[in-house]
N, CA, C, O and CB atoms as a CASP TS submission, in Angstrom:
PFRMAT TS
TARGET T0000
AUTHOR 0000-0000-0000
METHOD Language model
MODEL 1
PARENT N/A
ATOM      1  N   PRO     1     -25.308   0.716   0.352  1.00  0.00           N
ATOM      2  CA  PRO     1     -25.099  -0.159  -0.908  1.00  0.00           C
ATOM      3  C   PRO     1     -24.069   0.173  -1.814  1.00  0.00           C
ATOM      4  O   PRO     1     -23.634   1.324  -1.785  1.00  0.00           O
ATOM      5  CB  PRO     1     -26.243  -0.188  -1.699  1.00  0.00           C
ATOM      6  N   ASN     2     -23.625  -0.609  -2.579  1.00  0.00           N
ATOM      7  CA  ASN     2     -22.694   0.002  -3.606  1.00  0.00           C
ATOM      8  C   ASN     2     -23.394  -0.133  -4.735  1.00  0.00           C
ATOM      9  O   ASN     2     -24.507  -0.616  -4.941  1.00  0.00           O
ATOM     10  CB  ASN     2     -21.305  -0.609  -3.755  1.00  0.00           C
ATOM     11  N   ASN     3     -22.250   0.572  -5.757  1.00  0.00           N
ATOM     12  CA  ASN     3     -22.709   0.400  -7.285  1.00  0.00           C
ATOM     13  C   ASN     3     -22.970  -1.053  -7.760  1.00  0.00           C
ATOM     14  O   ASN     3     -22.210  -1.852  -7.212  1.00  0.00           O
ATOM     15  CB  ASN     3     -21.582   0.983  -8.260  1.00  0.00           C
ATOM     16  N   LYS     4     -23.561  -1.425  -8.351  1.00  0.00           N
ATOM     17  CA  LYS     4     -24.046  -2.923  -8.992  1.00  0.00           C
ATOM     18  C   LYS     4     -24.659  -3.325  -9.844  1.00  0.00           C
ATOM     19  O   LYS     4     -25.757  -2.768  -9.845  1.00  0.00           O
ATOM     20  CB  LYS     4     -24.582  -3.545  -8.475  1.00  0.00           C
ATOM     21  N   LEU     5     -24.524  -4.264 -10.881  1.00  0.00           N
ATOM     22  CA  LEU     5     -25.326  -4.487 -11.564  1.00  0.00           C
ATOM     23  C   LEU     5     -25.716  -6.279 -11.569  1.00  0.00           C
ATOM     24  O   LEU     5     -24.968  -7.256 -11.601  1.00  0.00           O
ATOM     25  CB  LEU     5     -24.857  -3.797 -12.735  1.00  0.00           C
ATOM     26  N   GLU     6     -27.201  -6.164 -11.522  1.00  0.00           N
ATOM     27  CA  GLU     6     -27.614  -7.390 -11.411  1.00  0.00           C
ATOM     28  C   GLU     6     -28.211  -7.872 -12.601  1.00  0.00           C
ATOM     29  O   GLU     6     -28.763  -7.059 -13.343  1.00  0.00           O
ATOM     30  CB  GLU     6     -28.406  -7.501 -10.393  1.00  0.00           C
ATOM     31  N   VAL     7     -28.174  -9.454 -12.982  1.00  0.00           N
ATOM     32  CA  VAL     7     -28.932  -9.812 -14.307  1.00  0.00           C
ATOM     33  C   VAL     7     -29.773 -10.779 -13.607  1.00  0.00           C
ATOM     34  O   VAL     7     -29.392 -11.716 -12.906  1.00  0.00           O
ATOM     35  CB  VAL     7     -28.015 -10.451 -15.689  1.00  0.00           C
ATOM     36  N   GLN     8     -31.201 -10.361 -13.945  1.00  0.00           N
ATOM     37  CA  GLN     8     -32.217 -11.260 -13.364  1.00  0.00           C
ATOM     38  C   GLN     8     -33.317 -11.948 -14.208  1.00  0.00           C
ATOM     39  O   GLN     8     -34.011 -11.372 -15.046  1.00  0.00           O
ATOM     40  CB  GLN     8     -32.874 -10.526 -12.408  1.00  0.00           C
ATOM     41  N   ILE     9     -33.368 -12.966 -13.950  1.00  0.00           N
ATOM     42  CA  ILE     9     -34.456 -13.860 -14.924  1.00  0.00           C
ATOM     43  C   ILE     9     -35.595 -14.399 -14.287  1.00  0.00           C
ATOM     44  O   ILE     9     -35.452 -15.050 -13.252  1.00  0.00           O
ATOM     45  CB  ILE     9     -33.820 -15.127 -15.570  1.00  0.00           C
ATOM     46  N   SER    10     -36.936 -14.165 -14.881  1.00  0.00           N
ATOM     47  CA  SER    10     -37.997 -14.194 -14.456  1.00  0.00           C
ATOM     48  C   SER    10     -38.567 -15.623 -15.520  1.00  0.00           C
ATOM     49  O   SER    10     -38.345 -15.712 -16.727  1.00  0.00           O
ATOM     50  CB  SER    10     -38.665 -12.639 -14.512  1.00  0.00           C
ATOM     51  N   SER    11     -39.250 -16.524 -14.764  1.00  0.00           N
ATOM     52  CA  SER    11     -39.797 -17.414 -15.882  1.00  0.00           C
ATOM     53  C   SER    11     -41.406 -17.530 -15.466  1.00  0.00           C
ATOM     54  O   SER    11     -42.134 -18.403 -15.940  1.00  0.00           O
ATOM     55  CB  SER    11     -38.947 -19.036 -15.944  1.00  0.00           C
ATOM     56  N   ASP    12     -41.736 -16.798 -14.772  1.00  0.00           N
ATOM     57  CA  ASP    12     -43.349 -16.702 -14.251  1.00  0.00           C
ATOM     58  C   ASP    12     -44.004 -15.574 -14.871  1.00  0.00           C
ATOM     59  O   ASP    12     -44.584 -15.094 -13.896  1.00  0.00           O
ATOM     60  CB  ASP    12     -43.535 -16.477 -12.597  1.00  0.00           C
ATOM     61  N   CYS    13     -44.248 -14.947 -15.708  1.00  0.00           N
ATOM     62  CA  CYS    13     -44.140 -14.022 -16.336  1.00  0.00           C
ATOM     63  C   CYS    13     -43.943 -12.644 -15.632  1.00  0.00           C
ATOM     64  O   CYS    13     -44.859 -11.821 -15.651  1.00  0.00           O
ATOM     65  CB  CYS    13     -45.069 -14.125 -17.055  1.00  0.00           C
ATOM     66  N   GLU    14     -42.846 -12.403 -15.059  1.00  0.00           N
ATOM     67  CA  GLU    14     -42.533 -11.114 -14.417  1.00  0.00           C
ATOM     68  C   GLU    14     -43.010 -10.906 -12.847  1.00  0.00           C
ATOM     69  O   GLU    14     -42.803  -9.868 -12.217  1.00  0.00           O
ATOM     70  CB  GLU    14     -43.199 -10.029 -15.298  1.00  0.00           C
ATOM     71  N   GLU    15     -43.817 -12.300 -12.225  1.00  0.00           N
ATOM     72  CA  GLU    15     -43.806 -12.537 -10.955  1.00  0.00           C
ATOM     73  C   GLU    15     -43.243 -12.481 -10.069  1.00  0.00           C
ATOM     74  O   GLU    15     -43.742 -12.366  -8.950  1.00  0.00           O
ATOM     75  CB  GLU    15     -43.940 -13.114 -10.790  1.00  0.00           C
ATOM     76  N   THR    16     -42.020 -12.546 -10.320  1.00  0.00           N
ATOM     77  CA  THR    16     -40.642 -13.103  -9.290  1.00  0.00           C
ATOM     78  C   THR    16     -39.624 -13.152 -10.366  1.00  0.00           C
ATOM     79  O   THR    16     -39.897 -13.606 -11.477  1.00  0.00           O
ATOM     80  CB  THR    16     -40.789 -14.868  -8.415  1.00  0.00           C
ATOM     81  N   TYR    17     -38.221 -12.598  -9.992  1.00  0.00           N
ATOM     82  CA  TYR    17     -37.079 -12.468 -10.321  1.00  0.00           C
ATOM     83  C   TYR    17     -35.960 -13.213  -9.602  1.00  0.00           C
ATOM     84  O   TYR    17     -35.713 -12.919  -8.433  1.00  0.00           O
ATOM     85  CB  TYR    17     -36.946 -11.298 -10.317  1.00  0.00           C
ATOM     86  N   GLU    18     -35.363 -14.034 -10.152  1.00  0.00           N
ATOM     87  CA  GLU    18     -34.220 -14.682  -9.409  1.00  0.00           C
ATOM     88  C   GLU    18     -32.632 -13.990 -10.160  1.00  0.00           C
ATOM     89  O   GLU    18     -32.398 -14.148 -11.359  1.00  0.00           O
ATOM     90  CB  GLU    18     -34.414 -16.611  -9.640  1.00  0.00           C
ATOM     91  N   THR    19     -31.947 -13.456  -9.494  1.00  0.00           N
ATOM     92  CA  THR    19     -30.640 -12.996  -9.695  1.00  0.00           C
ATOM     93  C   THR    19     -29.376 -13.925 -10.218  1.00  0.00           C
ATOM     94  O   THR    19     -28.655 -14.525  -9.421  1.00  0.00           O
ATOM     95  CB  THR    19     -30.332 -12.483  -8.481  1.00  0.00           C
ATOM     96  N   VAL    20     -29.229 -13.965 -11.367  1.00  0.00           N
ATOM     97  CA  VAL    20     -28.385 -14.986 -11.693  1.00  0.00           C
ATOM     98  C   VAL    20     -26.798 -14.586 -11.973  1.00  0.00           C
ATOM     99  O   VAL    20     -25.915 -15.424 -12.152  1.00  0.00           O
ATOM    100  CB  VAL    20     -29.006 -15.620 -12.868  1.00  0.00           C
ATOM    101  N   LEU    21     -26.593 -13.082 -11.977  1.00  0.00           N
ATOM    102  CA  LEU    21     -25.404 -12.813 -11.887  1.00  0.00           C
ATOM    103  C   LEU    21     -25.412 -11.246 -11.365  1.00  0.00           C
ATOM    104  O   LEU    21     -26.029 -10.366 -11.965  1.00  0.00           O
ATOM    105  CB  LEU    21     -24.725 -13.146 -13.205  1.00  0.00           C
ATOM    106  N   THR    22     -24.695 -11.034 -10.248  1.00  0.00           N
ATOM    107  CA  THR    22     -24.257  -9.656  -9.701  1.00  0.00           C
ATOM    108  C   THR    22     -22.728  -9.251 -10.157  1.00  0.00           C
ATOM    109  O   THR    22     -21.904 -10.117  -9.865  1.00  0.00           O
ATOM    110  CB  THR    22     -24.339  -9.695  -8.019  1.00  0.00           C
ATOM    111  N   ILE    23     -22.206  -8.091 -10.821  1.00  0.00           N
ATOM    112  CA  ILE    23     -21.216  -7.545 -10.801  1.00  0.00           C
ATOM    113  C   ILE    23     -21.435  -6.279  -9.743  1.00  0.00           C
ATOM    114  O   ILE    23     -22.410  -5.529  -9.779  1.00  0.00           O
ATOM    115  CB  ILE    23     -20.857  -7.306 -12.161  1.00  0.00           C
ATOM    116  N   ASP    24     -20.298  -6.185  -8.759  1.00  0.00           N
ATOM    117  CA  ASP    24     -19.919  -5.001  -7.962  1.00  0.00           C
ATOM    118  C   ASP    24     -18.364  -5.064  -7.549  1.00  0.00           C
ATOM    119  O   ASP    24     -17.426  -5.734  -7.980  1.00  0.00           O
ATOM    120  CB  ASP    24     -20.858  -4.926  -6.646  1.00  0.00           C
ATOM    121  N   ASN    25     -18.466  -4.177  -6.628  1.00  0.00           N
ATOM    122  CA  ASN    25     -16.754  -3.666  -6.053  1.00  0.00           C
ATOM    123  C   ASN    25     -16.068  -5.119  -6.001  1.00  0.00           C
ATOM    124  O   ASN    25     -14.965  -5.290  -6.521  1.00  0.00           O
ATOM    125  CB  ASN    25     -16.656  -2.769  -4.101  1.00  0.00           C
ATOM    126  N   THR    26     -16.892  -6.364  -5.228  1.00  0.00           N
ATOM    127  CA  THR    26     -16.228  -7.555  -5.180  1.00  0.00           C
ATOM    128  C   THR    26     -15.377  -8.204  -6.317  1.00  0.00           C
ATOM    129  O   THR    26     -14.235  -8.651  -6.213  1.00  0.00           O
ATOM    130  CB  THR    26     -17.117  -8.344  -4.877  1.00  0.00           C
ATOM    131  N   ASN    27     -16.164  -8.163  -7.411  1.00  0.00           N
ATOM    132  CA  ASN    27     -15.807  -8.951  -8.989  1.00  0.00           C
ATOM    133  C   ASN    27     -15.463  -7.989  -9.887  1.00  0.00           C
ATOM    134  O   ASN    27     -15.099  -8.544 -10.924  1.00  0.00           O
ATOM    135  CB  ASN    27     -17.089  -9.788  -9.758  1.00  0.00           C
ATOM    136  N   HIS    28     -15.407  -6.796  -9.972  1.00  0.00           N
ATOM    137  CA  HIS    28     -15.525  -5.970 -11.074  1.00  0.00           C
ATOM    138  C   HIS    28     -13.881  -5.704 -10.991  1.00  0.00           C
ATOM    139  O   HIS    28     -13.281  -5.572  -9.924  1.00  0.00           O
ATOM    140  CB  HIS    28     -16.693  -4.595 -10.935  1.00  0.00           C
ATOM    141  N   ILE    29     -13.241  -5.648 -12.350  1.00  0.00           N
ATOM    142  CA  ILE    29     -12.074  -5.012 -12.344  1.00  0.00           C
ATOM    143  C   ILE    29     -11.917  -4.096 -13.485  1.00  0.00           C
ATOM    144  O   ILE    29     -11.773  -4.369 -14.676  1.00  0.00           O
ATOM    145  CB  ILE    29     -11.068  -5.923 -12.289  1.00  0.00           C
ATOM    146  N   PRO    30     -11.973  -2.945 -12.886  1.00  0.00           N
ATOM    147  CA  PRO    30     -12.112  -1.633 -13.929  1.00  0.00           C
ATOM    148  C   PRO    30     -10.903  -1.644 -15.015  1.00  0.00           C
ATOM    149  O   PRO    30      -9.704  -1.507 -14.773  1.00  0.00           O
ATOM    150  CB  PRO    30     -12.007  -0.060 -13.011  1.00  0.00           C
ATOM    151  N   SER    31     -11.544  -1.848 -16.304  1.00  0.00           N
ATOM    152  CA  SER    31     -10.792  -1.660 -17.478  1.00  0.00           C
ATOM    153  C   SER    31     -11.259  -1.026 -18.603  1.00  0.00           C
ATOM    154  O   SER    31     -12.477  -0.926 -18.751  1.00  0.00           O
ATOM    155  CB  SER    31     -10.422  -2.710 -17.866  1.00  0.00           C
ATOM    156  N   PRO    32     -10.384  -0.512 -19.549  1.00  0.00           N
ATOM    157  CA  PRO    32     -10.907  -0.066 -20.749  1.00  0.00           C
ATOM    158  C   PRO    32     -11.386  -0.940 -21.456  1.00  0.00           C
ATOM    159  O   PRO    32     -12.383  -0.513 -22.038  1.00  0.00           O
ATOM    160  CB  PRO    32     -10.152   0.541 -21.439  1.00  0.00           C
ATOM    161  N   ASN    33     -11.076  -2.318 -21.768  1.00  0.00           N
ATOM    162  CA  ASN    33     -11.314  -3.961 -22.369  1.00  0.00           C
ATOM    163  C   ASN    33     -13.132  -4.059 -21.889  1.00  0.00           C
ATOM    164  O   ASN    33     -13.816  -3.636 -20.958  1.00  0.00           O
ATOM    165  CB  ASN    33      -9.972  -5.545 -21.242  1.00  0.00           C
ATOM    166  N   LEU    34     -13.287  -4.619 -22.748  1.00  0.00           N
ATOM    167  CA  LEU    34     -14.779  -4.881 -22.782  1.00  0.00           C
ATOM    168  C   LEU    34     -14.360  -6.435 -22.142  1.00  0.00           C
ATOM    169  O   LEU    34     -13.258  -6.941 -22.351  1.00  0.00           O
ATOM    170  CB  LEU    34     -15.723  -4.737 -24.563  1.00  0.00           C
ATOM    171  N   ALA    35     -15.570  -7.170 -21.229  1.00  0.00           N
ATOM    172  CA  ALA    35     -15.388  -8.375 -20.741  1.00  0.00           C
ATOM    173  C   ALA    35     -16.536  -9.107 -20.959  1.00  0.00           C
ATOM    174  O   ALA    35     -17.691  -8.706 -21.105  1.00  0.00           O
ATOM    175  CB  ALA    35     -15.025  -8.361 -19.461  1.00  0.00           C
ATOM    176  N   THR    36     -15.954 -10.562 -20.966  1.00  0.00           N
ATOM    177  CA  THR    36     -17.283 -11.009 -21.528  1.00  0.00           C
ATOM    178  C   THR    36     -17.701 -12.183 -20.274  1.00  0.00           C
ATOM    179  O   THR    36     -16.935 -13.006 -19.772  1.00  0.00           O
ATOM    180  CB  THR    36     -17.101 -11.736 -23.325  1.00  0.00           C
ATOM    181  N   ARG    37     -19.044 -11.983 -19.985  1.00  0.00           N
ATOM    182  CA  ARG    37     -19.752 -13.008 -19.188  1.00  0.00           C
ATOM    183  C   ARG    37     -20.772 -13.827 -19.616  1.00  0.00           C
ATOM    184  O   ARG    37     -21.670 -13.473 -20.381  1.00  0.00           O
ATOM    185  CB  ARG    37     -20.238 -12.496 -18.233  1.00  0.00           C
ATOM    186  N   VAL    38     -20.643 -14.913 -19.131  1.00  0.00           N
ATOM    187  CA  VAL    38     -21.332 -16.313 -19.511  1.00  0.00           C
ATOM    188  C   VAL    38     -22.248 -16.471 -18.710  1.00  0.00           C
ATOM    189  O   VAL    38     -21.857 -16.423 -17.543  1.00  0.00           O
ATOM    190  CB  VAL    38     -20.539 -17.549 -19.477  1.00  0.00           C
ATOM    191  N   ILE    39     -23.681 -16.699 -18.882  1.00  0.00           N
ATOM    192  CA  ILE    39     -24.906 -17.088 -18.081  1.00  0.00           C
ATOM    193  C   ILE    39     -25.662 -18.319 -18.459  1.00  0.00           C
ATOM    194  O   ILE    39     -26.629 -18.322 -19.221  1.00  0.00           O
ATOM    195  CB  ILE    39     -25.855 -16.020 -18.129  1.00  0.00           C
ATOM    196  N   LEU    40     -25.258 -19.146 -17.994  1.00  0.00           N
ATOM    197  CA  LEU    40     -26.100 -20.684 -18.539  1.00  0.00           C
ATOM    198  C   LEU    40     -27.405 -20.612 -18.274  1.00  0.00           C
ATOM    199  O   LEU    40     -27.851 -20.393 -17.147  1.00  0.00           O
ATOM    200  CB  LEU    40     -25.657 -22.143 -17.786  1.00  0.00           C
ATOM    201  N   LEU    41     -28.257 -20.834 -19.539  1.00  0.00           N
ATOM    202  CA  LEU    41     -29.867 -21.060 -19.363  1.00  0.00           C
ATOM    203  C   LEU    41     -30.370 -21.941 -19.217  1.00  0.00           C
ATOM    204  O   LEU    41     -31.560 -21.969 -18.904  1.00  0.00           O
ATOM    205  CB  LEU    41     -30.580 -20.798 -20.102  1.00  0.00           C
ATOM    206  N   ASP    42     -29.472 -23.229 -19.431  1.00  0.00           N
ATOM    207  CA  ASP    42     -30.007 -24.474 -19.001  1.00  0.00           C
ATOM    208  C   ASP    42     -30.935 -24.820 -18.102  1.00  0.00           C
ATOM    209  O   ASP    42     -31.374 -25.961 -18.243  1.00  0.00           O
ATOM    210  CB  ASP    42     -29.244 -25.043 -18.678  1.00  0.00           C
ATOM    211  N   ASP    43     -31.363 -24.194 -17.232  1.00  0.00           N
ATOM    212  CA  ASP    43     -32.297 -24.595 -16.499  1.00  0.00           C
ATOM    213  C   ASP    43     -33.700 -24.309 -16.593  1.00  0.00           C
ATOM    214  O   ASP    43     -34.677 -24.778 -16.010  1.00  0.00           O
ATOM    215  CB  ASP    43     -31.968 -24.327 -15.549  1.00  0.00           C
ATOM    216  N   TYR    44     -33.529 -23.227 -17.667  1.00  0.00           N
ATOM    217  CA  TYR    44     -34.991 -22.538 -18.510  1.00  0.00           C
ATOM    218  C   TYR    44     -35.354 -23.024 -19.721  1.00  0.00           C
ATOM    219  O   TYR    44     -36.266 -22.516 -20.374  1.00  0.00           O
ATOM    220  CB  TYR    44     -34.900 -21.030 -18.894  1.00  0.00           C
ATOM    221  N   ASP    45     -34.658 -24.062 -20.119  1.00  0.00           N
ATOM    222  CA  ASP    45     -34.698 -24.924 -21.562  1.00  0.00           C
ATOM    223  C   ASP    45     -36.207 -25.114 -21.618  1.00  0.00           C
ATOM    224  O   ASP    45     -36.802 -25.645 -20.681  1.00  0.00           O
ATOM    225  CB  ASP    45     -33.773 -26.578 -21.598  1.00  0.00           C
ATOM    226  N   GLY    46     -36.826 -24.685 -22.707  1.00  0.00           N
ATOM    227  CA  GLY    46     -38.092 -25.003 -23.096  1.00  0.00           C
ATOM    228  C   GLY    46     -38.962 -23.939 -22.562  1.00  0.00           C
ATOM    229  O   GLY    46     -40.153 -24.023 -22.862  1.00  0.00           O
ATOM    230  N   LYS    47     -38.552 -22.878 -21.769  1.00  0.00           N
ATOM    231  CA  LYS    47     -39.356 -22.026 -20.888  1.00  0.00           C
ATOM    232  C   LYS    47     -39.712 -20.758 -21.417  1.00  0.00           C
ATOM    233  O   LYS    47     -38.685 -20.609 -22.080  1.00  0.00           O
ATOM    234  CB  LYS    47     -38.707 -21.796 -19.685  1.00  0.00           C
ATOM    235  N   ALA    48     -40.310 -19.818 -21.621  1.00  0.00           N
ATOM    236  CA  ALA    48     -40.230 -18.275 -22.051  1.00  0.00           C
ATOM    237  C   ALA    48     -39.951 -17.405 -20.814  1.00  0.00           C
ATOM    238  O   ALA    48     -40.582 -17.287 -19.764  1.00  0.00           O
ATOM    239  CB  ALA    48     -41.665 -17.742 -22.755  1.00  0.00           C
ATOM    240  N   ILE    49     -38.973 -16.909 -21.191  1.00  0.00           N
ATOM    241  CA  ILE    49     -38.315 -16.106 -19.663  1.00  0.00           C
ATOM    242  C   ILE    49     -38.385 -14.591 -20.262  1.00  0.00           C
ATOM    243  O   ILE    49     -38.718 -14.176 -21.372  1.00  0.00           O
ATOM    244  CB  ILE    49     -36.275 -16.637 -19.085  1.00  0.00           C
ATOM    245  N   ASN    50     -37.927 -13.919 -19.057  1.00  0.00           N
ATOM    246  CA  ASN    50     -37.718 -12.529 -19.188  1.00  0.00           C
ATOM    247  C   ASN    50     -36.561 -12.257 -18.708  1.00  0.00           C
ATOM    248  O   ASN    50     -36.322 -12.590 -17.547  1.00  0.00           O
ATOM    249  CB  ASN    50     -38.635 -11.739 -18.619  1.00  0.00           C
ATOM    250  N   ILE    51     -35.744 -11.702 -19.358  1.00  0.00           N
ATOM    251  CA  ILE    51     -34.259 -11.048 -18.485  1.00  0.00           C
ATOM    252  C   ILE    51     -34.348  -9.589 -18.155  1.00  0.00           C
ATOM    253  O   ILE    51     -35.131  -8.917 -18.827  1.00  0.00           O
ATOM    254  CB  ILE    51     -32.751 -11.134 -19.463  1.00  0.00           C
ATOM    255  N   ARG    52     -33.566  -8.941 -17.097  1.00  0.00           N
ATOM    256  CA  ARG    52     -33.710  -7.582 -16.936  1.00  0.00           C
ATOM    257  C   ARG    52     -32.474  -7.596 -16.134  1.00  0.00           C
ATOM    258  O   ARG    52     -32.043  -8.541 -15.473  1.00  0.00           O
ATOM    259  CB  ARG    52     -35.096  -6.985 -16.300  1.00  0.00           C
ATOM    260  N   PHE    53     -31.770  -5.987 -16.335  1.00  0.00           N
ATOM    261  CA  PHE    53     -30.880  -5.490 -16.228  1.00  0.00           C
ATOM    262  C   PHE    53     -30.616  -4.684 -14.988  1.00  0.00           C
ATOM    263  O   PHE    53     -30.379  -3.508 -15.265  1.00  0.00           O
ATOM    264  CB  PHE    53     -30.826  -5.018 -17.179  1.00  0.00           C
ATOM    265  N   ALA    54     -30.590  -4.917 -13.908  1.00  0.00           N
ATOM    266  CA  ALA    54     -31.129  -3.989 -12.612  1.00  0.00           C
ATOM    267  C   ALA    54     -29.694  -3.340 -12.411  1.00  0.00           C
ATOM    268  O   ALA    54     -28.709  -3.989 -12.058  1.00  0.00           O
ATOM    269  CB  ALA    54     -31.830  -4.961 -11.004  1.00  0.00           C
ATOM    270  N   ALA    55     -29.697  -1.838 -12.707  1.00  0.00           N
ATOM    271  CA  ALA    55     -28.373  -1.577 -12.041  1.00  0.00           C
ATOM    272  C   ALA    55     -28.651  -0.356 -10.952  1.00  0.00           C
ATOM    273  O   ALA    55     -29.505   0.463 -11.292  1.00  0.00           O
ATOM    274  CB  ALA    55     -27.162  -1.141 -13.237  1.00  0.00           C
ATOM    275  N   THR    56     -28.052  -0.184  -9.773  1.00  0.00           N
ATOM    276  CA  THR    56     -28.029   0.355  -8.628  1.00  0.00           C
ATOM    277  C   THR    56     -26.751   1.518  -8.602  1.00  0.00           C
ATOM    278  O   THR    56     -25.598   1.160  -8.358  1.00  0.00           O
ATOM    279  CB  THR    56     -27.938  -0.819  -7.606  1.00  0.00           C
ATOM    280  N   TRP    57     -26.981   2.444  -8.784  1.00  0.00           N
ATOM    281  CA  TRP    57     -25.553   3.751  -8.444  1.00  0.00           C
ATOM    282  C   TRP    57     -26.145   4.320  -7.020  1.00  0.00           C
ATOM    283  O   TRP    57     -27.231   4.810  -6.713  1.00  0.00           O
ATOM    284  CB  TRP    57     -25.393   5.490  -9.944  1.00  0.00           C
ATOM    285  N   ALA    58     -24.926   4.029  -6.279  1.00  0.00           N
ATOM    286  CA  ALA    58     -24.601   4.386  -4.960  1.00  0.00           C
ATOM    287  C   ALA    58     -23.938   5.651  -4.690  1.00  0.00           C
ATOM    288  O   ALA    58     -24.426   6.461  -3.902  1.00  0.00           O
ATOM    289  CB  ALA    58     -23.858   3.447  -4.458  1.00  0.00           C
ATOM    290  N   SER    59     -22.574   5.907  -5.463  1.00  0.00           N
ATOM    291  CA  SER    59     -21.991   7.046  -5.192  1.00  0.00           C
ATOM    292  C   SER    59     -21.111   7.099  -6.133  1.00  0.00           C
ATOM    293  O   SER    59     -20.872   6.016  -6.668  1.00  0.00           O
ATOM    294  CB  SER    59     -21.503   7.206  -3.963  1.00  0.00           C
ATOM    295  N   GLY    60     -20.486   8.101  -6.556  1.00  0.00           N
ATOM    296  CA  GLY    60     -19.066   8.417  -7.018  1.00  0.00           C
ATOM    297  C   GLY    60     -19.575   7.981  -8.666  1.00  0.00           C
ATOM    298  O   GLY    60     -20.743   7.701  -8.937  1.00  0.00           O
ATOM    299  N   ASP    61     -18.453   7.992  -9.664  1.00  0.00           N
ATOM    300  CA  ASP    61     -18.704   7.851 -10.855  1.00  0.00           C
ATOM    301  C   ASP    61     -18.849   6.412 -11.337  1.00  0.00           C
ATOM    302  O   ASP    61     -18.008   5.578 -11.004  1.00  0.00           O
ATOM    303  CB  ASP    61     -17.809   8.520 -11.469  1.00  0.00           C
ATOM    304  N   TYR    62     -20.122   6.017 -12.286  1.00  0.00           N
ATOM    305  CA  TYR    62     -20.746   4.603 -12.349  1.00  0.00           C
ATOM    306  C   TYR    62     -20.959   5.083 -13.973  1.00  0.00           C
ATOM    307  O   TYR    62     -21.597   6.085 -14.295  1.00  0.00           O
ATOM    308  CB  TYR    62     -22.342   4.124 -11.157  1.00  0.00           C
ATOM    309  N   PHE    63     -20.366   4.263 -14.813  1.00  0.00           N
ATOM    310  CA  PHE    63     -20.588   3.946 -15.924  1.00  0.00           C
ATOM    311  C   PHE    63     -20.923   2.667 -16.263  1.00  0.00           C
ATOM    312  O   PHE    63     -20.311   1.686 -15.839  1.00  0.00           O
ATOM    313  CB  PHE    63     -19.767   4.284 -16.476  1.00  0.00           C
ATOM    314  N   LEU    64     -22.108   2.603 -17.199  1.00  0.00           N
ATOM    315  CA  LEU    64     -22.439   1.055 -17.365  1.00  0.00           C
ATOM    316  C   LEU    64     -22.560   1.089 -18.907  1.00  0.00           C
ATOM    317  O   LEU    64     -23.074   2.038 -19.499  1.00  0.00           O
ATOM    318  CB  LEU    64     -23.956   0.443 -16.510  1.00  0.00           C
ATOM    319  N   ASP    65     -22.009  -0.106 -19.578  1.00  0.00           N
ATOM    320  CA  ASP    65     -21.936  -0.035 -20.862  1.00  0.00           C
ATOM    321  C   ASP    65     -22.226  -1.658 -21.071  1.00  0.00           C
ATOM    322  O   ASP    65     -21.434  -2.574 -20.848  1.00  0.00           O
ATOM    323  CB  ASP    65     -20.514   0.656 -21.420  1.00  0.00           C
ATOM    324  N   LEU    66     -23.734  -1.760 -21.618  1.00  0.00           N
ATOM    325  CA  LEU    66     -23.700  -3.155 -21.999  1.00  0.00           C
ATOM    326  C   LEU    66     -23.752  -3.313 -23.698  1.00  0.00           C
ATOM    327  O   LEU    66     -24.262  -2.537 -24.507  1.00  0.00           O
ATOM    328  CB  LEU    66     -25.000  -3.907 -21.251  1.00  0.00           C
ATOM    329  N   ASP    67     -23.167  -4.367 -23.900  1.00  0.00           N
ATOM    330  CA  ASP    67     -23.030  -4.512 -25.625  1.00  0.00           C
ATOM    331  C   ASP    67     -23.052  -5.940 -25.834  1.00  0.00           C
ATOM    332  O   ASP    67     -22.423  -6.708 -25.107  1.00  0.00           O
ATOM    333  CB  ASP    67     -21.523  -3.862 -26.374  1.00  0.00           C
ATOM    334  N   ASN    68     -23.918  -6.399 -27.026  1.00  0.00           N
ATOM    335  CA  ASN    68     -23.793  -7.726 -27.499  1.00  0.00           C
ATOM    336  C   ASN    68     -24.394  -8.532 -26.958  1.00  0.00           C
ATOM    337  O   ASN    68     -24.020  -9.703 -27.023  1.00  0.00           O
ATOM    338  CB  ASN    68     -22.758  -8.170 -27.537  1.00  0.00           C
ATOM    339  N   ILE    69     -25.450  -8.194 -26.294  1.00  0.00           N
ATOM    340  CA  ILE    69     -26.294  -9.188 -25.409  1.00  0.00           C
ATOM    341  C   ILE    69     -26.747 -10.016 -26.397  1.00  0.00           C
ATOM    342  O   ILE    69     -27.328  -9.493 -27.347  1.00  0.00           O
ATOM    343  CB  ILE    69     -27.527  -8.587 -24.517  1.00  0.00           C
ATOM    344  N   ASN    70     -26.546 -11.647 -26.356  1.00  0.00           N
ATOM    345  CA  ASN    70     -26.692 -12.790 -27.426  1.00  0.00           C
ATOM    346  C   ASN    70     -27.322 -13.722 -26.284  1.00  0.00           C
ATOM    347  O   ASN    70     -27.674 -14.872 -26.549  1.00  0.00           O
ATOM    348  CB  ASN    70     -25.091 -13.425 -28.312  1.00  0.00           C
TER
END
């Protein structure tokens, strides 16, 4: 497995989670600049949801920086 970050959403009180974004070696561009990712939540309008960030470290140097989550 590779290093990756998954953003997951649950709308059933954390019984199950759906992965809505995966950042891994196929779509990550190393840079000292911050990147903005947008996740549309239209499908969850009117629902109570839980969001989790699941990071997987496989090998090598791996730095994870989450900032300004709105």
